[in-house]
mmCIF file of C-alpha atoms in Angstrom:
data_model
loop_
_atom_site.group_PDB
_atom_site.id
_atom_site.type_symbol
_atom_site.label_atom_id
_atom_site.label_comp_id
_atom_site.label_asym_id
_atom_site.label_seq_id
_atom_site.Cartn_x
_atom_site.Cartn_y
_atom_site.Cartn_z
ATOM 1 C CA UNK A 150 107.906 170.434 131.272
ATOM 2 C CA UNK A 151 107.199 172.779 134.188
ATOM 3 C CA UNK A 152 105.983 176.369 133.759
ATOM 4 C CA UNK A 153 106.303 178.804 136.662
ATOM 5 C CA UNK A 154 104.997 182.363 136.882
ATOM 6 C CA UNK A 155 105.991 184.913 139.520
ATOM 7 C CA UNK A 156 104.724 188.427 138.882
ATOM 8 C CA UNK A 157 105.757 189.256 135.329
ATOM 9 C CA UNK A 158 108.459 186.577 135.264
ATOM 10 C CA UNK A 159 107.752 183.296 133.470
ATOM 11 C CA UNK A 160 110.183 180.389 133.408
ATOM 12 C CA UNK A 161 110.095 177.012 131.710
ATOM 13 C CA UNK A 162 111.908 174.043 133.186
ATOM 14 C CA UNK A 163 112.748 170.866 131.261
ATOM 15 C CA UNK A 164 114.168 167.693 132.759
ATOM 16 C CA UNK A 165 115.804 164.929 130.755
ATOM 17 C CA UNK A 166 115.760 161.313 131.936
ATOM 18 C CA UNK A 167 117.567 159.043 132.693
ATOM 19 C CA UNK A 168 120.311 161.690 132.717
ATOM 20 C CA UNK A 169 119.284 164.001 135.533
ATOM 21 C CA UNK A 170 119.811 167.212 133.612
ATOM 22 C CA UNK A 171 117.645 170.279 133.927
ATOM 23 C CA UNK A 172 117.231 173.191 131.524
ATOM 24 C CA UNK A 173 115.416 176.332 132.640
ATOM 25 C CA UNK A 174 114.418 179.096 130.222
ATOM 26 C CA UNK A 175 113.507 182.568 131.491
ATOM 27 C CA UNK A 176 113.292 186.202 130.376
ATOM 28 C CA UNK A 177 116.472 188.168 131.099
ATOM 29 C CA UNK A 178 115.494 191.613 129.831
ATOM 30 C CA UNK A 179 114.110 193.661 126.955
ATOM 31 C CA UNK A 180 116.265 195.312 124.294
ATOM 32 C CA UNK A 181 115.590 198.913 123.170
ATOM 33 C CA UNK A 182 114.137 197.326 120.009
ATOM 34 C CA UNK A 183 111.490 195.605 122.148
ATOM 35 C CA UNK A 184 112.887 192.105 121.639
ATOM 36 C CA UNK A 185 113.068 189.866 124.702
ATOM 37 C CA UNK A 186 116.434 188.404 125.700
ATOM 38 C CA UNK A 187 116.281 184.828 126.943
ATOM 39 C CA UNK A 188 118.429 183.119 129.547
ATOM 40 C CA UNK A 189 118.930 179.367 129.245
ATOM 41 C CA UNK A 190 120.288 177.677 132.364
ATOM 42 C CA UNK A 191 121.638 174.124 132.458
ATOM 43 C CA UNK A 192 122.086 172.151 135.663
ATOM 44 C CA UNK A 193 123.818 168.775 135.851
ATOM 45 C CA UNK A 194 123.644 166.037 138.481
ATOM 46 C CA UNK A 195 126.670 167.477 140.301
ATOM 47 C CA UNK A 196 124.996 170.806 141.011
ATOM 48 C CA UNK A 197 126.795 172.884 138.354
ATOM 49 C CA UNK A 198 124.636 175.589 136.795
ATOM 50 C CA UNK A 199 125.661 177.094 133.455
ATOM 51 C CA UNK A 200 123.688 180.003 131.960
ATOM 52 C CA UNK A 201 123.786 181.453 128.452
ATOM 53 C CA UNK A 202 121.982 184.345 126.755
ATOM 54 C CA UNK A 203 120.723 184.614 123.195
ATOM 55 C CA UNK A 204 121.983 188.223 123.194
ATOM 56 C CA UNK A 205 125.497 187.840 121.830
ATOM 57 C CA UNK A 206 125.283 184.041 122.285
ATOM 58 C CA UNK A 207 126.794 184.858 125.673
ATOM 59 C CA UNK A 208 128.171 182.572 128.386
ATOM 60 C CA UNK A 209 126.693 184.483 131.325
ATOM 61 C CA UNK A 210 127.460 182.450 134.446
ATOM 62 C CA UNK A 211 128.894 179.189 135.750
ATOM 63 C CA UNK A 212 127.886 178.448 139.322
ATOM 64 C CA UNK A 213 129.767 175.530 140.785
ATOM 65 C CA UNK A 214 130.371 174.132 144.273
ATOM 66 C CA UNK A 215 133.856 173.957 145.773
ATOM 67 C CA UNK A 216 135.229 171.062 147.838
ATOM 68 C CA UNK A 217 133.291 172.334 150.848
ATOM 69 C CA UNK A 218 130.022 172.512 148.946
ATOM 70 C CA UNK A 219 129.950 176.319 148.743
ATOM 71 C CA UNK A 220 128.802 177.528 145.323
ATOM 72 C CA UNK A 221 129.967 180.645 143.505
ATOM 73 C CA UNK A 222 129.865 182.113 140.008
ATOM 74 C CA UNK A 223 133.253 181.793 138.300
ATOM 75 C CA UNK A 224 132.401 183.574 135.021
ATOM 76 C CA UNK A 225 132.507 187.364 135.195
ATOM 77 C CA UNK A 226 129.286 188.901 133.978
ATOM 78 C CA UNK A 227 126.235 190.943 134.888
ATOM 79 C CA UNK A 228 122.992 190.263 136.727
ATOM 80 C CA UNK A 229 120.952 192.337 134.280
ATOM 81 C CA UNK A 230 120.780 193.136 130.586
ATOM 82 C CA UNK A 231 121.835 196.755 131.075
ATOM 83 C CA UNK A 232 125.335 195.627 132.035
ATOM 84 C CA UNK A 233 125.742 193.710 128.784
ATOM 85 C CA UNK A 234 124.400 196.621 126.749
ATOM 86 C CA UNK A 235 127.161 198.789 128.213
ATOM 87 C CA UNK A 236 129.923 196.167 127.960
ATOM 88 C CA UNK A 237 128.786 193.444 125.592
ATOM 89 C CA UNK A 238 132.121 191.617 125.301
ATOM 90 C CA UNK A 239 131.776 189.837 128.673
ATOM 91 C CA UNK A 240 131.240 186.152 127.859
ATOM 92 C CA UNK A 241 129.926 186.882 124.377
ATOM 93 C CA UNK A 242 130.598 185.334 120.994
ATOM 94 C CA UNK A 243 132.948 187.603 119.047
ATOM 95 C CA UNK A 244 132.669 187.840 115.263
ATOM 96 C CA UNK A 245 133.196 188.159 112.511
ATOM 97 C CA UNK A 246 136.780 188.804 113.589
ATOM 98 C CA UNK A 247 138.119 188.739 117.145
ATOM 99 C CA UNK A 248 140.840 191.233 118.109
ATOM 100 C CA UNK A 249 141.932 194.339 116.232
ATOM 101 C CA UNK A 250 142.469 194.954 112.534
ATOM 102 C CA UNK A 251 144.843 197.861 112.005
ATOM 103 C CA UNK A 252 143.001 200.860 110.552
ATOM 104 C CA UNK A 253 140.184 198.459 109.630
ATOM 105 C CA UNK A 254 141.900 197.601 106.363
ATOM 106 C CA UNK A 255 142.711 194.294 104.710
ATOM 107 C CA UNK A 256 143.215 192.881 101.219
ATOM 108 C CA UNK A 257 141.743 189.594 100.021
ATOM 109 C CA UNK A 258 141.809 187.965 96.596
ATOM 110 C CA UNK A 259 143.068 191.174 95.013
ATOM 111 C CA UNK A 260 140.379 193.385 96.549
ATOM 112 C CA UNK A 261 140.888 196.013 99.260
ATOM 113 C CA UNK A 262 138.367 196.371 102.080
ATOM 114 C CA UNK A 263 137.744 199.155 104.580
ATOM 115 C CA UNK A 264 135.864 197.989 107.675
ATOM 116 C CA UNK A 265 133.991 200.164 110.142
ATOM 117 C CA UNK A 266 136.373 201.425 112.838
ATOM 118 C CA UNK A 267 135.074 201.310 116.408
ATOM 119 C CA UNK A 268 138.320 201.407 118.415
ATOM 120 C CA UNK A 269 139.939 204.693 117.542
ATOM 121 C CA UNK A 270 141.330 204.229 114.054
ATOM 122 C CA UNK A 271 141.109 200.425 114.284
ATOM 123 C CA UNK A 272 138.451 197.747 113.891
ATOM 124 C CA UNK A 273 137.789 195.702 117.060
ATOM 125 C CA UNK A 274 135.825 192.475 117.622
ATOM 126 C CA UNK A 275 133.698 192.695 114.500
ATOM 127 C CA UNK A 276 132.976 196.411 114.502
ATOM 128 C CA UNK A 277 130.279 198.758 115.761
ATOM 129 C CA UNK A 278 127.588 196.076 115.602
ATOM 130 C CA UNK A 279 129.574 192.882 116.011
ATOM 131 C CA UNK A 280 128.053 189.512 116.792
ATOM 132 C CA UNK A 281 128.259 190.258 120.519
ATOM 133 C CA UNK A 282 125.494 192.829 119.977
ATOM 134 C CA UNK A 283 123.192 190.592 117.945
ATOM 135 C CA UNK A 284 120.122 188.693 119.106
ATOM 136 C CA UNK A 285 120.765 185.121 117.971
ATOM 137 C CA UNK A 286 118.152 182.550 117.012
ATOM 138 C CA UNK A 287 118.284 179.532 119.295
ATOM 139 C CA UNK A 288 116.879 176.091 119.933
ATOM 140 C CA UNK A 289 117.363 173.283 122.430
ATOM 141 C CA UNK A 290 118.860 170.166 120.844
ATOM 142 C CA UNK A 291 118.749 167.217 123.235
ATOM 143 C CA UNK A 292 120.814 168.474 126.198
ATOM 144 C CA UNK A 293 122.520 171.458 124.539
ATOM 145 C CA UNK A 294 121.555 174.815 123.089
ATOM 146 C CA UNK A 295 122.409 175.925 119.560
ATOM 147 C CA UNK A 296 122.551 179.603 118.595
ATOM 148 C CA UNK A 297 122.396 180.671 114.948
ATOM 149 C CA UNK A 298 123.079 183.993 113.235
ATOM 150 C CA UNK A 299 122.989 185.129 109.620
ATOM 151 C CA UNK A 300 125.477 187.871 108.741
ATOM 152 C CA UNK A 301 124.710 189.454 105.379
ATOM 153 C CA UNK A 302 127.243 190.425 102.726
ATOM 154 C CA UNK A 303 128.514 193.905 103.642
ATOM 155 C CA UNK A 304 127.815 193.519 107.376
ATOM 156 C CA UNK A 305 130.326 195.925 108.995
ATOM 157 C CA UNK A 306 131.765 196.062 105.424
ATOM 158 C CA UNK A 307 132.936 192.413 105.395
ATOM 159 C CA UNK A 308 132.470 190.478 102.151
ATOM 160 C CA UNK A 309 130.260 187.403 101.873
ATOM 161 C CA UNK A 310 127.121 186.025 103.456
ATOM 162 C CA UNK A 311 127.976 184.077 106.615
ATOM 163 C CA UNK A 312 125.898 181.601 108.593
ATOM 164 C CA UNK A 313 127.346 181.194 112.082
ATOM 165 C CA UNK A 314 126.430 178.818 114.883
ATOM 166 C CA UNK A 315 127.477 178.347 118.501
ATOM 167 C CA UNK A 316 126.611 175.260 120.546
ATOM 168 C CA UNK A 317 126.930 175.166 124.338
ATOM 169 C CA UNK A 318 126.747 171.982 126.380
ATOM 170 C CA UNK A 319 127.209 171.204 130.078
ATOM 171 C CA UNK A 320 128.216 167.566 130.535
ATOM 172 C CA UNK A 321 127.796 165.283 133.533
ATOM 173 C CA UNK A 322 131.618 165.288 133.783
ATOM 174 C CA UNK A 323 131.500 169.030 134.582
ATOM 175 C CA UNK A 324 132.749 170.077 131.146
ATOM 176 C CA UNK A 325 131.586 173.153 129.270
ATOM 177 C CA UNK A 326 131.711 172.324 125.572
ATOM 178 C CA UNK A 327 131.590 175.176 123.049
ATOM 179 C CA UNK A 328 131.463 174.519 119.303
ATOM 180 C CA UNK A 329 131.859 177.448 116.901
ATOM 181 C CA UNK A 330 131.071 177.095 113.208
ATOM 182 C CA UNK A 331 130.731 179.426 110.233
ATOM 183 C CA UNK A 332 130.037 178.883 106.540
ATOM 184 C CA UNK A 333 130.273 181.504 103.802
ATOM 185 C CA UNK A 334 129.439 181.845 100.129
ATOM 186 C CA UNK A 335 132.672 183.663 99.269
ATOM 187 C CA UNK A 336 136.189 184.188 100.586
ATOM 188 C CA UNK A 337 136.125 186.337 103.709
ATOM 189 C CA UNK A 338 137.703 186.793 107.141
ATOM 190 C CA UNK A 339 136.393 184.675 110.031
ATOM 191 C CA UNK A 340 137.999 184.549 113.479
ATOM 192 C CA UNK A 341 135.306 183.648 116.015
ATOM 193 C CA UNK A 342 135.931 183.227 119.729
ATOM 194 C CA UNK A 343 134.179 183.220 123.076
ATOM 195 C CA UNK A 344 135.132 186.173 125.285
ATOM 196 C CA UNK A 345 134.466 184.759 128.767
ATOM 197 C CA UNK A 346 136.556 185.875 131.741
ATOM 198 C CA UNK A 347 137.031 183.198 134.415
ATOM 199 C CA UNK A 348 137.717 183.880 138.082
ATOM 200 C CA UNK A 349 138.098 180.651 140.041
ATOM 201 C CA UNK A 350 137.806 182.601 143.302
ATOM 202 C CA UNK A 351 134.251 183.604 142.467
ATOM 203 C CA UNK A 352 132.706 186.890 141.368
ATOM 204 C CA UNK A 353 134.509 190.095 142.359
ATOM 205 C CA UNK A 354 133.460 193.725 142.232
ATOM 206 C CA UNK A 355 136.624 194.926 140.501
ATOM 207 C CA UNK A 356 138.554 192.464 138.348
ATOM 208 C CA UNK A 357 141.212 195.141 137.721
ATOM 209 C CA UNK A 358 142.700 194.156 141.085
ATOM 210 C CA UNK A 359 144.140 190.999 139.532
ATOM 211 C CA UNK A 360 147.819 190.835 138.552
ATOM 212 C CA UNK A 361 148.691 188.814 135.456
ATOM 213 C CA UNK A 362 151.522 186.366 136.028
ATOM 214 C CA UNK A 363 151.780 184.616 132.654
ATOM 215 C CA UNK A 364 153.883 185.704 129.665
ATOM 216 C CA UNK A 365 151.871 188.080 127.529
ATOM 217 C CA UNK A 366 151.898 189.140 123.897
ATOM 218 C CA UNK A 367 153.752 192.295 122.932
ATOM 219 C CA UNK A 368 151.397 195.013 121.784
ATOM 220 C CA UNK A 369 151.786 198.367 120.123
ATOM 221 C CA UNK A 370 150.354 201.593 121.520
ATOM 222 C CA UNK A 371 146.944 200.975 119.944
ATOM 223 C CA UNK A 372 146.889 197.441 121.469
ATOM 224 C CA UNK A 373 147.616 195.807 118.132
ATOM 225 C CA UNK A 374 149.382 192.493 118.682
ATOM 226 C CA UNK A 375 153.090 192.447 117.868
ATOM 227 C CA UNK A 376 155.683 189.663 117.614
ATOM 228 C CA UNK A 377 157.011 187.725 120.605
ATOM 229 C CA UNK A 378 156.095 187.568 124.291
ATOM 230 C CA UNK A 379 157.069 189.561 127.361
ATOM 231 C CA UNK A 380 157.467 188.313 130.920
ATOM 232 C CA UNK A 381 155.321 189.847 133.654
ATOM 233 C CA UNK A 382 157.338 190.796 136.734
#
C-alpha cells in the first residue's frame, strides 16, 4: 500500500502480486451534499488503465495503447465531477429502468403505477434521481471493485425494495468485465445497463460529428422505441 499526497490531493495505490495489477484510489470531486466522490483506477500488466467512479457506479475512462504504443482514452467522459453532474448518463449505471417508459405508466400484478416523468411526459433512465445520480457504496474485492446501492420501496415511485450491485474488473487479457445484479422483495421493473460511449479513435471534443452506419431501431417522436429497424444511408 502506497499513500501519496500532493497539495490537497491524496491517493492510495495497491499492488497485487504475483499478478502485476495496480489499483489507485483518489478523490475526484465533492458533491453539493458535501460527500466526496472517489475514482478507482485499475492498471494491468499490458498498460491498460480503467477508471470508475462511485458516483453513478460510472465507467469513467479506459486508456489503452495502440499498436504503436500511443495511449488514448476510448470511453467518452469528463475530467471533472461538474461534467457528470450536468450529464450524468455518460458511462454510468442506469436503473431502475433503462430507456423510456411512455407517460411513466405501467401495470404490474393488477396494480397501476405512475412514475416520475423527467423526459417531457415520459420516464427516462430511472427518473429524476435515477441510479446514475446516486453515490454508491463500494469496496475492493481481490482485483475488482464492487458497487452497492439500496433503492427503497417508492423510489421514483417504483414498487419494492431493491438491492443492486455492479462489479467492474480489468483482466490481464485486456477485458473489461461488468456484472450487474439486483434483488427485490416484491415484483417490480428492473432493466439495468451501463451507459458507456466508446470511441476507438480516442477522445473527441464533439461526438456529434460521428455518423451512425448500423441499422437502428425505429422510434416515435418522443424517442420511444417502436417495432423493426431502419437502415442508415
